[in-house]
N, CA, C and O atoms as CSV, one atom per row, in Angstrom:
chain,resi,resn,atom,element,x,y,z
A,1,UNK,N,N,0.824,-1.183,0.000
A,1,UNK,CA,C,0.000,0.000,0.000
A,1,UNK,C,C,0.871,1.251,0.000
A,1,UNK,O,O,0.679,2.040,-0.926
A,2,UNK,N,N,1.744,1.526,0.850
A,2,UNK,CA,C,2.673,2.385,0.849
A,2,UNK,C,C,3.674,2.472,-0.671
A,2,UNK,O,O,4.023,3.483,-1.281
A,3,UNK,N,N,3.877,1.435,-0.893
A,3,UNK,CA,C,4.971,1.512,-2.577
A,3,UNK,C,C,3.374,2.098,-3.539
A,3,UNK,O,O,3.527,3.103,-4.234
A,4,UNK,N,N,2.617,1.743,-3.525
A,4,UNK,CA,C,1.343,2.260,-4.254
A,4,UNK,C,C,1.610,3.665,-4.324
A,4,UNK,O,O,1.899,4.325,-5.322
A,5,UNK,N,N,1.422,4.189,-2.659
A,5,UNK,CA,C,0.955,5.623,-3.044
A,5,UNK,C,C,2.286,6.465,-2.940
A,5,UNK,O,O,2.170,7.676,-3.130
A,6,UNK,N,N,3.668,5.904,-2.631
A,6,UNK,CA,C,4.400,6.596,-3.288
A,6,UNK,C,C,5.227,7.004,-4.690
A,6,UNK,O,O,5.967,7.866,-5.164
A,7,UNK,N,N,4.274,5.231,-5.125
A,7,UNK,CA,C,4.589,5.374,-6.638
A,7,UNK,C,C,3.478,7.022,-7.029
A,7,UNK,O,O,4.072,7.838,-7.734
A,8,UNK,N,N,2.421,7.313,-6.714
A,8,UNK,CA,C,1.266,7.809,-7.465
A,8,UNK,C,C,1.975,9.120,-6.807
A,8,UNK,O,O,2.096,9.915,-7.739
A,9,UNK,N,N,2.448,9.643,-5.731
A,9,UNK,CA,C,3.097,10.593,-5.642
A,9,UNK,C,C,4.482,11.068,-6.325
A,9,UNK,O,O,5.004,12.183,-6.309
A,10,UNK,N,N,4.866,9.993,-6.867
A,10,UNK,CA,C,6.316,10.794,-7.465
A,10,UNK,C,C,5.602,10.768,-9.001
A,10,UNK,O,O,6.024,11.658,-9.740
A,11,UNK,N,N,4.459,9.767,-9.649
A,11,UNK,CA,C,3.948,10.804,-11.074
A,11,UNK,C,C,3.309,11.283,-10.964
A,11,UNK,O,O,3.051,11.666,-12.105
A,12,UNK,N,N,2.254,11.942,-9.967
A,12,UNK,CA,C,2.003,13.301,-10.038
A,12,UNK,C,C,2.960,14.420,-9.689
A,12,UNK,O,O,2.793,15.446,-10.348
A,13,UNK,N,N,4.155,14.438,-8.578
A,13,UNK,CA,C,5.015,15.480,-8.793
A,13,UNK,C,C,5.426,15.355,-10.127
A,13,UNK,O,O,5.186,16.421,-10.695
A,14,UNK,N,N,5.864,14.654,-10.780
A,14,UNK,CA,C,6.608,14.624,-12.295
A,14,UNK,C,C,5.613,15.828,-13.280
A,14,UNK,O,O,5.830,16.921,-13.803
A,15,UNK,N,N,4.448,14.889,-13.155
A,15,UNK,CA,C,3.279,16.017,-13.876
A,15,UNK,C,C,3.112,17.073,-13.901
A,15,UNK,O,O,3.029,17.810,-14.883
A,16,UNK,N,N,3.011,17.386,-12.480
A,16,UNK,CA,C,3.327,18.705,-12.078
A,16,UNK,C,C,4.260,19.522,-12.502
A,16,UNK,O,O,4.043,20.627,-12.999
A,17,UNK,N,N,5.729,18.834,-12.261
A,17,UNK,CA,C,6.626,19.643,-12.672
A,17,UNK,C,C,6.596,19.599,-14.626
A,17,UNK,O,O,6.736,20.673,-15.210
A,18,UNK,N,N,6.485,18.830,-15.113
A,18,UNK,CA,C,6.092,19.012,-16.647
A,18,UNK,C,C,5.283,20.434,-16.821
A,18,UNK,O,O,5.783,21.332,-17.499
A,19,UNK,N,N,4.144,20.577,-16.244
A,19,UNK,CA,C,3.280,21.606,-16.548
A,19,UNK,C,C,3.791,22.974,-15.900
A,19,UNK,O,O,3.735,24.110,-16.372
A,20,UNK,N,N,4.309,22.530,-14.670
A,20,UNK,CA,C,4.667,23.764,-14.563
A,20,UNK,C,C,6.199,24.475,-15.155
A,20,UNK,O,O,6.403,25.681,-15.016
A,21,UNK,N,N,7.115,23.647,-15.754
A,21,UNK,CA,C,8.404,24.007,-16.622
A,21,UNK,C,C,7.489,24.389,-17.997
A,21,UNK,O,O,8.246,25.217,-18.505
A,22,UNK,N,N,6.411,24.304,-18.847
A,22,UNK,CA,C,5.694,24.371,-19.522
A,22,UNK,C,C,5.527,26.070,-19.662
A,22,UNK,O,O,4.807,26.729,-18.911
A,23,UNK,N,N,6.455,26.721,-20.932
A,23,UNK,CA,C,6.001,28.250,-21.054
A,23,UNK,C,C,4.534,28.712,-20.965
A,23,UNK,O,O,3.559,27.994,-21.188
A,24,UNK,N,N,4.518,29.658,-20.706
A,24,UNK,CA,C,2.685,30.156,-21.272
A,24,UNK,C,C,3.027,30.977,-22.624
A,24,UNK,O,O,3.944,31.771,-22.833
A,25,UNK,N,N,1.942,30.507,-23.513
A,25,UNK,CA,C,2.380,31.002,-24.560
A,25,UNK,C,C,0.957,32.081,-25.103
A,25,UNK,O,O,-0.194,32.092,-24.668
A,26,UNK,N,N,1.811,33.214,-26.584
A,26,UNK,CA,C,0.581,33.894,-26.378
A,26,UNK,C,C,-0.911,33.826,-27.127
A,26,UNK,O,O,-1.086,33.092,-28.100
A,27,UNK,N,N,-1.636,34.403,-26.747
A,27,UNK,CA,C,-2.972,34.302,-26.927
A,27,UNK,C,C,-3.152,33.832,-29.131
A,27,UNK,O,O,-3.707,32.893,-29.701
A,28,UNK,N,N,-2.527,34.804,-29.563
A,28,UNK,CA,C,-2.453,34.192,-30.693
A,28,UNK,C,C,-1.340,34.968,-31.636
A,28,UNK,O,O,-0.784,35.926,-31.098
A,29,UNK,N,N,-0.923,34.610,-33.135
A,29,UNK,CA,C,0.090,35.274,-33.636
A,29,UNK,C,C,-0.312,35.058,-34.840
A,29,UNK,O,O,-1.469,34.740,-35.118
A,30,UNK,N,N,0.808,35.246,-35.837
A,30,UNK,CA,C,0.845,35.237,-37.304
A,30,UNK,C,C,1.854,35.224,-37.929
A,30,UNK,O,O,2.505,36.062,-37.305
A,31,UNK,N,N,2.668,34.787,-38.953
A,31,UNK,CA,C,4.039,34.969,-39.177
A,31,UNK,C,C,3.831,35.064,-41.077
A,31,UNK,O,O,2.980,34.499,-41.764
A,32,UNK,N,N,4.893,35.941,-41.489
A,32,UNK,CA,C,4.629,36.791,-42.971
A,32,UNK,C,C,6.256,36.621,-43.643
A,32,UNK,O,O,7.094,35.765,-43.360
A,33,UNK,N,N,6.360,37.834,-44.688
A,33,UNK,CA,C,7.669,37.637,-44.879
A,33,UNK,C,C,7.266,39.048,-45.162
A,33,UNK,O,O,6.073,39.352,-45.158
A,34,UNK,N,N,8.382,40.091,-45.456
A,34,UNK,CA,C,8.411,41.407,-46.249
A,34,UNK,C,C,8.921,41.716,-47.755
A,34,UNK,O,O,9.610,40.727,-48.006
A,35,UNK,N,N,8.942,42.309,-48.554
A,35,UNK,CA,C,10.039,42.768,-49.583
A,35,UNK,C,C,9.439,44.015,-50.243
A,35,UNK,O,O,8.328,44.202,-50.739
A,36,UNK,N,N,10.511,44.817,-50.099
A,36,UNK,CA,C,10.254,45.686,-51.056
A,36,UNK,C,C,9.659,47.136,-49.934
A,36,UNK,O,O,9.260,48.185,-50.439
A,37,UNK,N,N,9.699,46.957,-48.685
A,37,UNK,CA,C,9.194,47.766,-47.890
A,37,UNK,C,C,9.977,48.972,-48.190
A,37,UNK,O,O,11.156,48.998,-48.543
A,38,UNK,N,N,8.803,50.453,-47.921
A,38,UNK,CA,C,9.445,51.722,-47.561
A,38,UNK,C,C,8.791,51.980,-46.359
A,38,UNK,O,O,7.857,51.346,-45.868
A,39,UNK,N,N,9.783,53.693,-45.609
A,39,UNK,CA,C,8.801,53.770,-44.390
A,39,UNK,C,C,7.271,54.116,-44.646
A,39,UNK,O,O,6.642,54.554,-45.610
A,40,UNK,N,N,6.933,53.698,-43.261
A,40,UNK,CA,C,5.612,54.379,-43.566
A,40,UNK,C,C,4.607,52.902,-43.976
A,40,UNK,O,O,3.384,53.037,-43.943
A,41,UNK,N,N,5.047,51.899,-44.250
A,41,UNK,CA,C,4.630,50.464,-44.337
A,41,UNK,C,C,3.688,49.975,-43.214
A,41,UNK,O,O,4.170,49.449,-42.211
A,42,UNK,N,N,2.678,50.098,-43.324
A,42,UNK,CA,C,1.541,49.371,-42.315
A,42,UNK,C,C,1.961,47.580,-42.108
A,42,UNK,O,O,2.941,47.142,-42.709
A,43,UNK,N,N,1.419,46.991,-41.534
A,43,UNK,CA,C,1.197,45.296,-41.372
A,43,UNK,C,C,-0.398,45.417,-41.425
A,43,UNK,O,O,-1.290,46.231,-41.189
A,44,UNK,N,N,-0.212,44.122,-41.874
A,44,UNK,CA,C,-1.879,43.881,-41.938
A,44,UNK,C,C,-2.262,43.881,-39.833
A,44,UNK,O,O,-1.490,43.785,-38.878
A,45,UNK,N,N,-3.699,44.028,-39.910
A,45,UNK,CA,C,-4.249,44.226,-38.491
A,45,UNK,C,C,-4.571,42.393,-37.592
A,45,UNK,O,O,-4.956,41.338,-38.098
A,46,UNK,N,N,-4.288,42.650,-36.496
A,46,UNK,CA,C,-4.497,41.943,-35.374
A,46,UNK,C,C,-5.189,41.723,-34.400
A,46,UNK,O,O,-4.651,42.366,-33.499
A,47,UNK,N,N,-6.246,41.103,-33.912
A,47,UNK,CA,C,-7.064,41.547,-32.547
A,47,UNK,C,C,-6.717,40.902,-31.304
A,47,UNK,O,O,-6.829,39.680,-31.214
A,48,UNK,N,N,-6.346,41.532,-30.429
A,48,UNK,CA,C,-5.821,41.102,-29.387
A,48,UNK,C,C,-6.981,41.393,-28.193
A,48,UNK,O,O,-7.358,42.502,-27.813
A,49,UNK,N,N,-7.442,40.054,-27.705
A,49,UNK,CA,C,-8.576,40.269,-26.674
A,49,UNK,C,C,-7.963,40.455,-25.568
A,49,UNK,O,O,-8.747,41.029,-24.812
A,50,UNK,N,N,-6.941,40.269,-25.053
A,50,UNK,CA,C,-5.959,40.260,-23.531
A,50,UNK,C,C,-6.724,39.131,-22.853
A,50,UNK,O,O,-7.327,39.304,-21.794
A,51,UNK,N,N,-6.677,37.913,-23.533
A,51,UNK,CA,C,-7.348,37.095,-22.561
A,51,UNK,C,C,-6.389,36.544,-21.634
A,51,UNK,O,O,-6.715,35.955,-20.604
A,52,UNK,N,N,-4.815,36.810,-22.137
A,52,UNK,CA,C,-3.855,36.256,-21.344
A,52,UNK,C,C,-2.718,37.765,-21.021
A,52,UNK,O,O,-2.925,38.937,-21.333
A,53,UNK,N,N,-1.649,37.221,-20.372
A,53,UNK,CA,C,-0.996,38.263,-19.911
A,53,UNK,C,C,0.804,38.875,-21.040
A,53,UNK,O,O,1.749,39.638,-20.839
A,54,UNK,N,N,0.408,38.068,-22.002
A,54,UNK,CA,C,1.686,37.773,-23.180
A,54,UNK,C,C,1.638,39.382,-23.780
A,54,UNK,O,O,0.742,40.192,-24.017
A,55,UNK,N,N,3.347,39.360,-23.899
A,55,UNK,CA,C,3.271,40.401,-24.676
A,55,UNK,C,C,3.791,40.315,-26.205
A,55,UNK,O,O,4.451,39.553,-26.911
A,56,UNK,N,N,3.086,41.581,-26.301
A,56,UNK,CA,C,2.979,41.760,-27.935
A,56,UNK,C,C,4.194,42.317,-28.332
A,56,UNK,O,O,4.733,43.361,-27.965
A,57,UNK,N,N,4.595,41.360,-29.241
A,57,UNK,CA,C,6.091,40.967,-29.688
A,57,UNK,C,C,6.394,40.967,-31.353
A,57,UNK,O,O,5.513,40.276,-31.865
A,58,UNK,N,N,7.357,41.511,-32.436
A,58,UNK,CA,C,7.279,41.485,-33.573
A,58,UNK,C,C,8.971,41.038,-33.462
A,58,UNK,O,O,9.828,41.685,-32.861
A,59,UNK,N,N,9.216,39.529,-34.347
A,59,UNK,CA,C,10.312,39.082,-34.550
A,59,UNK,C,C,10.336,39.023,-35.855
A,59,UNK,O,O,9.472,38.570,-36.606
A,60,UNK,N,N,11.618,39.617,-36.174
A,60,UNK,CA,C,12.745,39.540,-37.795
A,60,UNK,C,C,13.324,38.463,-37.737
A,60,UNK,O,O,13.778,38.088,-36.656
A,61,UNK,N,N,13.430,37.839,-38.663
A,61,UNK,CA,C,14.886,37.046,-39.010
A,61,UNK,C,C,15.443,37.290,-40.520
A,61,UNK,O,O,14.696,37.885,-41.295
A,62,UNK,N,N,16.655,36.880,-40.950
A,62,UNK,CA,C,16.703,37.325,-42.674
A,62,UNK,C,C,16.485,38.348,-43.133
A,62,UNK,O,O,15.750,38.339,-44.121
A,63,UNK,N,N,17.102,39.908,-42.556
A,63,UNK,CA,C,16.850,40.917,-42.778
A,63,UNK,C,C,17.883,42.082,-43.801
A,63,UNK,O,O,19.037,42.457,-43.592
A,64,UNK,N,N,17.264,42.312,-44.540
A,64,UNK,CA,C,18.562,42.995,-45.732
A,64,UNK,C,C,17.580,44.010,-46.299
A,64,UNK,O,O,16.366,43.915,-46.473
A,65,UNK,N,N,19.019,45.706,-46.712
A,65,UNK,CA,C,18.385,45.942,-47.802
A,65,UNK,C,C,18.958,46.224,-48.979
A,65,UNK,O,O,20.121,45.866,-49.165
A,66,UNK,N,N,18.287,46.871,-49.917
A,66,UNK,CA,C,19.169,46.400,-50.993
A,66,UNK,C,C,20.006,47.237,-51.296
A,66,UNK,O,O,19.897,48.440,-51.530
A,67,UNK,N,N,21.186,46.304,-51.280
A,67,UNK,CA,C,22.814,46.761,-52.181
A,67,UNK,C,C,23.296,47.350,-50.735
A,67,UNK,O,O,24.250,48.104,-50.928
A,68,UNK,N,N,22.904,47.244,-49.146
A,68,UNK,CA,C,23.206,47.894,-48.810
A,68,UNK,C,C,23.113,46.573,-47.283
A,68,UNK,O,O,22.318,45.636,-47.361
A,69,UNK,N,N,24.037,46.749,-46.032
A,69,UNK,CA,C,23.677,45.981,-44.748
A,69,UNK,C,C,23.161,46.218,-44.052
A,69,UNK,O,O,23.387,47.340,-43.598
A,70,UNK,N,N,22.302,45.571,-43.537
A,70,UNK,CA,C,20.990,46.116,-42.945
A,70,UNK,C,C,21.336,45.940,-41.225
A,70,UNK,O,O,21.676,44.969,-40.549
A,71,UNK,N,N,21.067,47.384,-40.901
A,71,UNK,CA,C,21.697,47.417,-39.409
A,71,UNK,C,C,20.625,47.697,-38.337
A,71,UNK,O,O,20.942,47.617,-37.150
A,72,UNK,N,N,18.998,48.118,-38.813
A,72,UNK,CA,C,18.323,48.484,-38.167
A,72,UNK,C,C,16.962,49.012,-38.483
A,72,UNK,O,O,16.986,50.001,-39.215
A,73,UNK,N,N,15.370,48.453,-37.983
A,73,UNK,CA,C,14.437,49.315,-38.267
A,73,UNK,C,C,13.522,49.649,-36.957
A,73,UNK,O,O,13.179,48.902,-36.041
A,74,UNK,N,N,13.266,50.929,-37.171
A,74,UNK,CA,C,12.016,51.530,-36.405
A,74,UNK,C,C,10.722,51.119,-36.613
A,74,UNK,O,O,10.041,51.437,-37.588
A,75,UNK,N,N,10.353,50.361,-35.635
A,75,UNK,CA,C,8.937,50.166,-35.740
A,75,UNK,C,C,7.930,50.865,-34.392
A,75,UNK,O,O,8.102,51.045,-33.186
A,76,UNK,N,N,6.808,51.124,-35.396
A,76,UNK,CA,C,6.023,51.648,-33.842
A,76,UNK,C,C,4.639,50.657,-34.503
A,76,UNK,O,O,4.253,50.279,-35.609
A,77,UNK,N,N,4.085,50.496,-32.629
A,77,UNK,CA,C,2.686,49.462,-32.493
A,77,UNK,C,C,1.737,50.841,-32.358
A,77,UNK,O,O,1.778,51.856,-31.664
A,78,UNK,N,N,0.573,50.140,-33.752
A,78,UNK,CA,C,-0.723,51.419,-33.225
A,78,UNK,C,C,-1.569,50.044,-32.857
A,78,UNK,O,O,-1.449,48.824,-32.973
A,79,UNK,N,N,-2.721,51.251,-32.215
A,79,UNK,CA,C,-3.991,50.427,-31.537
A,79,UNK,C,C,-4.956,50.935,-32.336
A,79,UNK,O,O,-5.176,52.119,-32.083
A,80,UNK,N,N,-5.780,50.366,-33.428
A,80,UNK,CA,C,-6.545,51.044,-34.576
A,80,UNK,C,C,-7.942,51.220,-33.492
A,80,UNK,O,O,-8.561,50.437,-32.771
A,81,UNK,N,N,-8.047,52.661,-33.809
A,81,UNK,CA,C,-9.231,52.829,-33.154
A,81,UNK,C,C,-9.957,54.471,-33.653
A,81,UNK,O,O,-9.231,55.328,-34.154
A,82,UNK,N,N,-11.194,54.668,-33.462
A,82,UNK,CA,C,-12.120,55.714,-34.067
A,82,UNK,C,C,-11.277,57.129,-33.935
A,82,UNK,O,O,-11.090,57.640,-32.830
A,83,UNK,N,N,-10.869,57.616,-34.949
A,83,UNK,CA,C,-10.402,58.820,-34.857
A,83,UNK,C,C,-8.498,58.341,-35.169
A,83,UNK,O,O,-8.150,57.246,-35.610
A,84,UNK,N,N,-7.757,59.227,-34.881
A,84,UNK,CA,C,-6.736,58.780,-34.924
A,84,UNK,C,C,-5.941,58.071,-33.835
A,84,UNK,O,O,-5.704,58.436,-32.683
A,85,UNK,N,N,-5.442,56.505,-34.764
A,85,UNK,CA,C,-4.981,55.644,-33.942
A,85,UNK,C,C,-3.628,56.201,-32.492
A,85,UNK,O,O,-2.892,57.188,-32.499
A,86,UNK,N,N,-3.725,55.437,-31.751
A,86,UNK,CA,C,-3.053,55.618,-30.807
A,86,UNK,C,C,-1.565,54.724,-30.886
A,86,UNK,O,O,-1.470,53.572,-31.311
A,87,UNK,N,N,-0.796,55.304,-30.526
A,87,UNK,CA,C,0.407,55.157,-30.497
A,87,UNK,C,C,1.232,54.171,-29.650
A,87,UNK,O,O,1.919,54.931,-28.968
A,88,UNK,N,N,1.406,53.490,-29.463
A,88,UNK,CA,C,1.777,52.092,-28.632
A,88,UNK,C,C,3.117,52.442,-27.988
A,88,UNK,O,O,3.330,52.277,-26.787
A,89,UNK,N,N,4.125,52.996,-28.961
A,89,UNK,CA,C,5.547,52.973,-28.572
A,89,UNK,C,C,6.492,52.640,-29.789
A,89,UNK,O,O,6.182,51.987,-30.786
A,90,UNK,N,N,7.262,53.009,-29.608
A,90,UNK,CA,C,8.514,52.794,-30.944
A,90,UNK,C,C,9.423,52.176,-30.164
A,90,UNK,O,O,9.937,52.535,-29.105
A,91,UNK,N,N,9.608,50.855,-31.047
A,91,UNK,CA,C,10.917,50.072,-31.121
A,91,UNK,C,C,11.997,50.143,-32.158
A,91,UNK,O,O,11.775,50.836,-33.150
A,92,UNK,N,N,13.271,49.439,-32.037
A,92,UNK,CA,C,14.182,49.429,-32.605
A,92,UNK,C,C,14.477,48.157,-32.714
A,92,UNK,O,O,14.799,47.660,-31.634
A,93,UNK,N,N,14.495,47.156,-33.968
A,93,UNK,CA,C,14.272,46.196,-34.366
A,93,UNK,C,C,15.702,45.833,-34.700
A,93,UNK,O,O,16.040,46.496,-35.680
A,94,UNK,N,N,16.538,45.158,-34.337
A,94,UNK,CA,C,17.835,45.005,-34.783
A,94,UNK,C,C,17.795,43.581,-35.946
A,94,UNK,O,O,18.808,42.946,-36.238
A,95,UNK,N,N,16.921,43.394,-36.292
A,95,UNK,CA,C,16.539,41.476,-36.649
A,95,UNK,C,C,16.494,40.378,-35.935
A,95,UNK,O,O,16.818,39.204,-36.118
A,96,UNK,N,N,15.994,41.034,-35.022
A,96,UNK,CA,C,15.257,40.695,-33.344
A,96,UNK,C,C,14.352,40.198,-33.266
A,96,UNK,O,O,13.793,39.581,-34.172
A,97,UNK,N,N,13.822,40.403,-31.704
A,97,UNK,CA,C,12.944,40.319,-31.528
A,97,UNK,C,C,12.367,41.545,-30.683
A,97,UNK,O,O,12.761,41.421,-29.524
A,98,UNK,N,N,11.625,42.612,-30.833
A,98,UNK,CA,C,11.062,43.591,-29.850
A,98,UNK,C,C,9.954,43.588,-29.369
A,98,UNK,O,O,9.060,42.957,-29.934
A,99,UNK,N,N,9.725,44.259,-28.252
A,99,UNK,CA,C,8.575,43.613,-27.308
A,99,UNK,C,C,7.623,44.932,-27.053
A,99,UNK,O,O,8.334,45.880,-26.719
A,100,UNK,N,N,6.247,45.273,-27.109
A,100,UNK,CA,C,5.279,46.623,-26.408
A,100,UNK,C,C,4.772,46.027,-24.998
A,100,UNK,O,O,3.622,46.345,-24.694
A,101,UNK,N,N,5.313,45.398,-24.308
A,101,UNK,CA,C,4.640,44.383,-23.123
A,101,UNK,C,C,3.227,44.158,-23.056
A,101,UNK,O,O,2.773,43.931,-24.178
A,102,UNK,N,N,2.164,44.135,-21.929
A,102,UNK,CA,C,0.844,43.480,-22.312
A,102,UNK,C,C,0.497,44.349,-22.645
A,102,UNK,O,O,0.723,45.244,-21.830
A,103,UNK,N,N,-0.184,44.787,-23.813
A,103,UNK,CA,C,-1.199,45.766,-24.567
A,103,UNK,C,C,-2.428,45.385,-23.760
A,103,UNK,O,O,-2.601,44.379,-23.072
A,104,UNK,N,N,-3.324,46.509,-24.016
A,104,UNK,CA,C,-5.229,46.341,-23.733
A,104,UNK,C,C,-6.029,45.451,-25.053
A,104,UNK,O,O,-5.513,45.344,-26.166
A,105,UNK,N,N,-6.941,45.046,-24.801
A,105,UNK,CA,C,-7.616,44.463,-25.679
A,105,UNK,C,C,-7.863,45.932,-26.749
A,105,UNK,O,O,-8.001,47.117,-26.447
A,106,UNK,N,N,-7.838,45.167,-28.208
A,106,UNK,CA,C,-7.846,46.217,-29.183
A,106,UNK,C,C,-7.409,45.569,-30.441
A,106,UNK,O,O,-6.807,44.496,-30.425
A,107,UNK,N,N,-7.736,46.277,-31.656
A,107,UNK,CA,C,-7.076,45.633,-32.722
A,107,UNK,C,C,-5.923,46.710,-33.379
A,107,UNK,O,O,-6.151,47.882,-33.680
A,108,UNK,N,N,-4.588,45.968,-33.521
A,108,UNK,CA,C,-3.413,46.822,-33.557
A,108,UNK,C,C,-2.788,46.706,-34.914
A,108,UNK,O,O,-3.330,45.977,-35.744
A,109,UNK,N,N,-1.917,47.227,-35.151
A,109,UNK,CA,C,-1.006,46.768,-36.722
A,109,UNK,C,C,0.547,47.329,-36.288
A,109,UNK,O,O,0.635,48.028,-35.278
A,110,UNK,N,N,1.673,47.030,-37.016
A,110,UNK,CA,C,2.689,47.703,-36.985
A,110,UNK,C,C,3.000,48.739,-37.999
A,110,UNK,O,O,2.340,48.693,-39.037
A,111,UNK,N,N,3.800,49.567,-37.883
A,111,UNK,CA,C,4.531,50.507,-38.594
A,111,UNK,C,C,5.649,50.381,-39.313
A,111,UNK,O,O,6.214,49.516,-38.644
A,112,UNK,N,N,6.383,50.624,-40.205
A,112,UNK,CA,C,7.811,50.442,-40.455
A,112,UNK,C,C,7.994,51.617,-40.333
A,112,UNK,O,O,7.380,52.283,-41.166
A,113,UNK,N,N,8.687,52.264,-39.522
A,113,UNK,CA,C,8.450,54.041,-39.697
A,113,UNK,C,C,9.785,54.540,-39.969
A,113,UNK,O,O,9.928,55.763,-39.969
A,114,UNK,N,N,11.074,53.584,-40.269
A,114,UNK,CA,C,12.160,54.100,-41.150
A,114,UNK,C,C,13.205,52.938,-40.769
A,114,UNK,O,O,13.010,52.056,-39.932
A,115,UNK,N,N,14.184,53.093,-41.439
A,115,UNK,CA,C,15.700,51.686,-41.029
A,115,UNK,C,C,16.922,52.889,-41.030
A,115,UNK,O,O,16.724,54.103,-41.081
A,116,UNK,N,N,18.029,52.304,-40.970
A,116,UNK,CA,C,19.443,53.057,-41.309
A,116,UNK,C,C,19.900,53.206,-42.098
A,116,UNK,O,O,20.814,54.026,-42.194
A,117,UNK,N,N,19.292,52.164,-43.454
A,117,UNK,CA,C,19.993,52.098,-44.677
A,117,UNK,C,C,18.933,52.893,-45.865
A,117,UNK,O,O,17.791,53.141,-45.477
A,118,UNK,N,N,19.270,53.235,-47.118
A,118,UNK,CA,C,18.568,53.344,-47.975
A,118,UNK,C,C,17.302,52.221,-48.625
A,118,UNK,O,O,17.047,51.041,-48.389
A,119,UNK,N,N,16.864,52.968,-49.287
A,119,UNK,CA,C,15.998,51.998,-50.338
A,119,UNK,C,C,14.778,50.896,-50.010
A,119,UNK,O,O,13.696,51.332,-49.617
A,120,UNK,N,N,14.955,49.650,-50.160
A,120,UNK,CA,C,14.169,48.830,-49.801
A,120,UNK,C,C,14.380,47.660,-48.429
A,120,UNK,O,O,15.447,47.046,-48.417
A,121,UNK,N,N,13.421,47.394,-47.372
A,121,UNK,CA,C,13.413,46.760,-46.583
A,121,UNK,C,C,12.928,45.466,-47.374
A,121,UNK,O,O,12.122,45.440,-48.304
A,122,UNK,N,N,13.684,44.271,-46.723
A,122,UNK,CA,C,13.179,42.472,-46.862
A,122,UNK,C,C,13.515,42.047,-45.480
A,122,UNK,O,O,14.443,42.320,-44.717
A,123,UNK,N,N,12.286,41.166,-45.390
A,123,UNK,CA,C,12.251,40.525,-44.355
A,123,UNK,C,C,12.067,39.255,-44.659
A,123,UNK,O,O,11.016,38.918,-45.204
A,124,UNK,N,N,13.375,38.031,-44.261
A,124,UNK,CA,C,12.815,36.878,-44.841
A,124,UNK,C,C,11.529,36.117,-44.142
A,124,UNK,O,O,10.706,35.550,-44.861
A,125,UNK,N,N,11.392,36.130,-42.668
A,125,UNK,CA,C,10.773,35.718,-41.675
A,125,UNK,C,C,10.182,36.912,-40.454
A,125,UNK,O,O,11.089,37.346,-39.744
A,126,UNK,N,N,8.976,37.387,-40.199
A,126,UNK,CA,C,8.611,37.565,-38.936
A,126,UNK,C,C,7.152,36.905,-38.857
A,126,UNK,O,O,6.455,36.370,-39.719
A,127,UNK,N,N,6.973,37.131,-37.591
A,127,UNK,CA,C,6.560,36.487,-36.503
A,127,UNK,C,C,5.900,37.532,-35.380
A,127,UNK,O,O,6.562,38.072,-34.495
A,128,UNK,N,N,4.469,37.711,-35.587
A,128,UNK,CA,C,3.967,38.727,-34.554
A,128,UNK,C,C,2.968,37.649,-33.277
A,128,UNK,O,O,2.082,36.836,-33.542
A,129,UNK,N,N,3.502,38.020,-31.957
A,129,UNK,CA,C,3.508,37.560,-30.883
A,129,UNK,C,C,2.116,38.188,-30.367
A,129,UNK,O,O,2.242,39.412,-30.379
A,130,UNK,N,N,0.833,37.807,-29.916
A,130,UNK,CA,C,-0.220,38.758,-29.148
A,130,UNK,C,C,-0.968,38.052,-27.883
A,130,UNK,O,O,-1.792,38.685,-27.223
């Protein structure tokens, strides 16, 4: 009886600890590619209900522009809403990952609102976090 219930206690601690080493992940995302971007480049829109506590996150990977090395872009998060949208915050995107922490429920988009280099932005891979 005793080997019983200390078997049933060490797999439920196990379980436990599974779920709880277990990230929380966020409410929902989307992942795209870019080419050919100038500033001033919207993203398509997002709705973020805040049903969880994740923050809203936009990751680069594969980032170039052309004829030129790509060292950096400005992005800012709006919150689309009646009148003119509201302003989230400006990041600096190194081919990163940058973070606006938990936003309010709302439906949002990003900005490309300029880089360091001339000409055209490519993005081989991002990845928006909500």
């Amino acid at each position: 009886m005793n080997r019983r219930l200390s078997r049933g206690l060490l797999v439920g601690a196990a379980v436990i600890g599974l779920a709880a080493g277990t990230p929380a992940f966020a409410e929902g995302s989307w992942s795209s590619s870019m080419s050919g971007v100038l500033p001033g480049f919207e993203s398509r829109r997002w709705n973020d209900t805040n049903a969880d506590s994740a923050s809203t996150s936009v990751a680069f990977s594969g980032c170039s522009v052309e004829q030129r090395t790509f060292r950096a872009a400005t992005l800012i998060v709006w919150k689309d809403v009646f009148g003119p949208d509201e302003n989230k915050g400006t990041r600096t995107n190194y081919c990163n990952t940058t973070s606006w922490g938990d936003l309010a429920a709302g439906s949002y988009y990003f900005e490309v609102d300029g880089f360091t280099d001339c000409c055209y932005l490519n993005v081989d891979a991002l990845t928006t976090r909500y």
